[in-house]
Coordinates of C-alpha atoms in Angstrom, one line a residue:
M23 CA -2.1 -30.1 29.9
S24 CA -2.6 -29.1 26.3
T25 CA -0.2 -29.0 23.4
A26 CA 0.2 -25.4 22.1
L27 CA 1.1 -25.0 18.4
P28 CA 3.0 -22.1 16.7
P29 CA 0.8 -19.4 15.2
T30 CA -0.4 -20.0 11.6
G31 CA 2.5 -19.6 9.2
A32 CA 5.2 -19.5 12.0
G33 CA 6.2 -23.1 11.5
R34 CA 8.8 -24.8 13.6
P35 CA 12.6 -24.1 13.4
A36 CA 13.3 -27.7 12.3
D37 CA 16.2 -26.6 10.3
W38 CA 18.3 -26.1 13.4
A39 CA 18.4 -29.9 13.3
T40 CA 20.2 -29.9 10.0
D41 CA 23.9 -30.5 9.4
P42 CA 25.4 -27.0 9.5
Y43 CA 24.3 -26.5 13.1
A44 CA 24.9 -30.0 14.2
N45 CA 28.4 -30.0 12.6
A46 CA 29.2 -26.7 14.3
L47 CA 28.3 -28.0 17.7
R48 CA 30.2 -31.2 17.3
S49 CA 33.4 -29.2 16.3
G50 CA 32.8 -26.5 18.8
R51 CA 33.4 -23.7 16.3
G52 CA 31.9 -21.8 13.3
P53 CA 31.6 -20.3 11.0
L54 CA 27.8 -20.4 11.2
Y55 CA 25.3 -17.8 10.1
L56 CA 21.7 -17.0 9.8
R57 CA 21.2 -15.9 6.1
R58 CA 18.3 -13.8 5.1
S59 CA 16.8 -14.2 1.6
D60 CA 18.5 -11.0 0.5
G61 CA 21.9 -12.4 1.4
W62 CA 22.4 -10.5 4.7
L63 CA 24.3 -12.7 7.3
L64 CA 24.0 -12.8 11.1
P65 CA 27.0 -14.5 12.6
L66 CA 26.3 -17.0 15.3
D67 CA 28.8 -17.3 18.2
V68 CA 29.3 -21.0 18.3
E69 CA 32.6 -20.9 20.2
R70 CA 30.9 -18.9 23.0
W71 CA 27.9 -21.3 23.1
C72 CA 30.2 -24.3 23.4
A73 CA 32.4 -22.8 26.2
E74 CA 31.5 -22.4 29.9
A75 CA 29.1 -19.7 30.8
D76 CA 30.8 -16.3 30.8
A77 CA 30.3 -13.2 33.0
A78 CA 27.4 -11.9 30.9
D79 CA 25.7 -15.3 31.0
L80 CA 26.1 -15.4 34.7
S81 CA 24.5 -12.0 35.1
A82 CA 21.3 -13.6 33.7
V83 CA 21.7 -16.9 35.6
R84 CA 22.0 -15.0 39.0
R85 CA 18.5 -13.5 38.4
C86 CA 16.8 -16.8 37.9
E87 CA 14.2 -18.0 40.4
G88 CA 13.1 -21.5 41.2
A89 CA 13.2 -24.2 38.6
V90 CA 14.5 -22.9 35.2
L91 CA 13.5 -23.9 31.7
D92 CA 16.3 -23.0 29.2
I93 CA 14.5 -22.6 25.8
G94 CA 16.9 -23.3 22.9
C95 CA 19.5 -24.6 25.3
G96 CA 22.1 -25.3 22.6
P97 CA 25.1 -27.2 23.9
G98 CA 24.0 -26.7 27.5
R99 CA 26.4 -24.2 29.1
L100 CA 23.5 -22.3 30.8
V101 CA 21.9 -25.5 32.1
A102 CA 25.3 -26.5 33.6
A103 CA 25.7 -23.0 35.1
L104 CA 22.2 -23.1 36.6
A105 CA 22.8 -26.6 38.1
G106 CA 26.1 -25.3 39.6
R107 CA 24.1 -22.6 41.4
G108 CA 21.6 -25.1 42.8
H109 CA 18.8 -24.7 40.4
R110 CA 16.8 -27.6 39.0
A111 CA 17.1 -26.9 35.3
L112 CA 15.9 -28.4 32.0
G113 CA 17.1 -27.5 28.6
I114 CA 15.0 -28.0 25.5
D115 CA 16.2 -27.7 21.9
V116 CA 15.1 -28.9 18.5
S117 CA 18.6 -30.1 17.7
E118 CA 19.6 -33.7 18.6
A119 CA 23.2 -32.6 18.6
A120 CA 22.5 -29.8 21.1
V121 CA 20.6 -32.1 23.4
A122 CA 23.2 -34.8 23.2
H123 CA 26.0 -32.3 24.0
T124 CA 24.0 -31.1 27.1
Q125 CA 23.4 -34.6 28.3
R126 CA 27.2 -35.4 27.9
L127 CA 27.7 -32.6 30.5
G128 CA 25.6 -34.6 32.8
R129 CA 22.7 -32.2 32.6
T130 CA 19.0 -32.7 31.7
A131 CA 17.8 -31.8 28.2
L132 CA 15.0 -32.9 25.9
R133 CA 14.6 -32.6 22.2
R134 CA 11.5 -30.5 22.1
C135 CA 10.1 -27.4 20.4
V136 CA 8.8 -24.8 22.9
F137 CA 5.4 -24.8 21.0
D138 CA 5.1 -28.5 21.6
E139 CA 4.1 -30.1 25.0
V140 CA 6.8 -29.4 27.6
P141 CA 7.2 -31.2 30.9
G142 CA 6.0 -29.2 33.9
E143 CA 3.8 -26.7 32.0
G144 CA 2.6 -24.0 34.4
T145 CA 5.2 -24.9 37.1
W146 CA 8.5 -23.3 35.9
G147 CA 9.8 -20.4 38.0
T148 CA 11.9 -18.9 35.3
A149 CA 12.3 -19.3 31.5
L150 CA 15.5 -18.3 29.8
L151 CA 15.7 -17.0 26.2
L152 CA 19.4 -16.1 25.6
D153 CA 21.6 -16.1 22.5
G154 CA 18.9 -14.5 20.2
N155 CA 16.2 -17.1 21.1
I156 CA 13.6 -14.4 21.5
G157 CA 13.5 -14.9 17.7
I158 CA 12.2 -18.5 17.8
G159 CA 9.1 -18.9 15.6
G160 CA 9.4 -15.4 14.1
D161 CA 6.6 -14.0 16.3
P162 CA 7.7 -12.6 19.7
G163 CA 4.1 -12.0 20.8
A164 CA 3.2 -15.7 20.2
L165 CA 6.4 -16.8 22.0
L166 CA 5.6 -14.6 25.0
A167 CA 2.1 -16.0 25.2
R168 CA 3.5 -19.5 25.1
I169 CA 6.0 -18.9 27.8
A170 CA 3.3 -17.4 30.0
A171 CA 1.6 -20.8 29.9
L172 CA 4.8 -22.5 31.0
L173 CA 5.5 -20.4 34.0
V174 CA 4.0 -20.2 37.5
P175 CA 1.8 -17.2 38.1
G176 CA 4.1 -14.3 38.5
G177 CA 7.0 -16.3 37.0
L178 CA 10.1 -14.7 35.4
L179 CA 11.3 -14.5 31.8
V180 CA 15.0 -13.6 31.3
A181 CA 15.7 -12.7 27.7
E182 CA 18.7 -11.4 25.8
T183 CA 17.7 -8.8 23.1
A184 CA 19.4 -7.5 20.0
P185 CA 21.9 -4.7 20.6
H186 CA 20.0 -2.3 18.4
D187 CA 16.5 -0.9 18.3
V188 CA 15.1 -3.5 15.8
D189 CA 11.9 -5.4 15.4
E190 CA 12.5 -7.6 12.4
H191 CA 10.5 -10.6 11.3
V192 CA 12.2 -12.5 8.5
R193 CA 12.8 -15.9 7.0
V194 CA 16.3 -17.2 7.3
R195 CA 18.3 -20.4 6.8
L196 CA 21.5 -21.7 8.4
D197 CA 24.7 -21.1 6.4
D198 CA 28.2 -22.4 7.3
G199 CA 29.9 -20.2 4.7
R200 CA 30.5 -23.0 2.2
G201 CA 27.7 -22.3 -0.2
P202 CA 24.1 -23.3 -0.4
D203 CA 23.0 -26.4 1.5
A204 CA 20.0 -28.1 -0.1
S205 CA 19.0 -29.6 3.2
A206 CA 18.8 -26.3 5.0
G207 CA 15.4 -24.7 4.3
H208 CA 14.2 -21.3 5.3
F209 CA 12.3 -20.8 8.6
P210 CA 10.8 -17.8 10.4
W211 CA 13.0 -15.8 12.8
A212 CA 12.8 -12.5 14.6
R213 CA 15.4 -10.0 15.8
V214 CA 14.1 -7.9 18.7
G215 CA 15.8 -5.0 20.5
T216 CA 14.9 -4.0 24.0
P217 CA 12.3 -1.3 23.1
A218 CA 10.5 -3.6 20.8
L219 CA 10.5 -6.5 23.3
L220 CA 9.0 -4.2 25.9
R221 CA 6.3 -3.2 23.5
H222 CA 5.4 -6.8 22.8
A223 CA 5.6 -7.6 26.5
R224 CA 3.2 -4.9 27.6
A225 CA 0.7 -6.1 24.9
H226 CA 0.8 -9.6 26.4
G227 CA 0.5 -8.9 30.1
W228 CA 4.1 -8.8 31.1
R229 CA 5.8 -6.0 33.2
I230 CA 9.5 -5.2 33.3
A231 CA 11.3 -6.5 36.3
D232 CA 14.9 -5.6 35.4
Q233 CA 17.0 -4.3 32.5
W234 CA 20.8 -4.4 32.2
E235 CA 23.8 -4.8 29.9
A236 CA 26.8 -7.0 30.4
D237 CA 29.8 -7.2 28.0
G238 CA 27.8 -5.3 25.4
R239 CA 24.9 -7.8 25.5
P240 CA 21.5 -6.3 26.6
F241 CA 19.1 -8.3 28.8
V242 CA 15.6 -7.8 30.1
A243 CA 13.8 -9.6 32.9
L244 CA 10.0 -9.7 32.5
R245 CA 7.5 -10.8 35.1
R246 CA 4.1 -12.2 34.1
E247 CA 1.2 -10.5 35.8
R248 CA -0.5 -12.7 38.3
T249 CA -4.0 -13.7 37.4
A250 CA -6.7 -15.3 39.4
R251 CA -6.8 -19.1 39.0
T252 CA -10.1 -21.0 38.6
A253 CA -11.0 -24.0 40.7
S254 CA -10.7 -26.2 37.6
S255 CA -7.2 -24.9 36.7
S256 CA -6.1 -25.4 40.3
A257 CA -7.3 -29.0 40.3
E258 CA -5.6 -29.7 37.0
S259 CA -2.4 -28.1 38.3
A260 CA -2.5 -30.4 41.3
K261 CA -2.6 -33.4 39.1
S262 CA 0.1 -32.2 36.7
P263 CA 3.3 -33.5 38.5
A264 CA 2.0 -37.1 38.2
V265 CA 1.1 -36.7 34.6
I266 CA 4.4 -35.0 33.8
R267 CA 6.5 -37.8 35.4
S268 CA 4.5 -40.5 33.6
Q269 CA 5.5 -38.9 30.3
L270 CA 9.2 -38.7 30.9
P271 CA 11.7 -40.8 29.0
R272 CA 12.9 -43.7 31.1
N273 CA 16.5 -42.5 31.1
L274 CA 15.5 -39.2 32.8
S275 CA 13.7 -41.0 35.6
G276 CA 12.1 -38.4 37.9
D277 CA 14.6 -35.7 37.6
I278 CA 12.6 -33.2 35.5
P279 CA 12.7 -30.0 37.6
L280 CA 9.4 -28.7 39.0
A281 CA 9.1 -25.3 40.5
E282 CA 9.4 -24.9 44.2
A283 CA 6.1 -23.9 45.8

């Protein structure tokens, strides 16, 4: 199991761990925005993130297969919904406040960047990228390549896309509407509509499995093309559950979800 790093220049979205985001999650409401360097604001729907999964969320949850990795899980509504439907699910997020909120729901979450080492690499049945998280790292192609390494061969990615035909790669910072925050630095982000995501997907060995819209929110399900596995990779995979479990924090015991065979 290797540790994959973000592409050169992409950085890590460490600023999601700063006060504007943490404060919004603790209060359960905004305002909270992503602000581009030119002043343009993208509102973030904190109230919806902190509520229970809605009908649009559940349209994505119903399509999940096997064990599910929720990337950028936020306060954990999707992890809770997945568990309620019988999935073994893990949320990862760079925000300590988000992970703590998810754990208070009685669900499993780790403070982790997707480009760092993730438990169960190569064993997840489905990865979720909702709420704009296709933008993580500012490079959708690199993110798709990373997720391919996390899934089982033929695994599923369920992603929410931007509601417009956009393929934007920018630097943003978190803004709570109260003026500049010296602690909130800029970090790379992407906004990707469905046509752009499909172009990135084809270039990285994914095929479309489904496409739909719910409550004005567009979604895409992508399936990673199955590839032949070498003997060495199969042997490494056979050893991975023991390695994964040995690396878990003690308070999570053995409950990290591994994909069903």
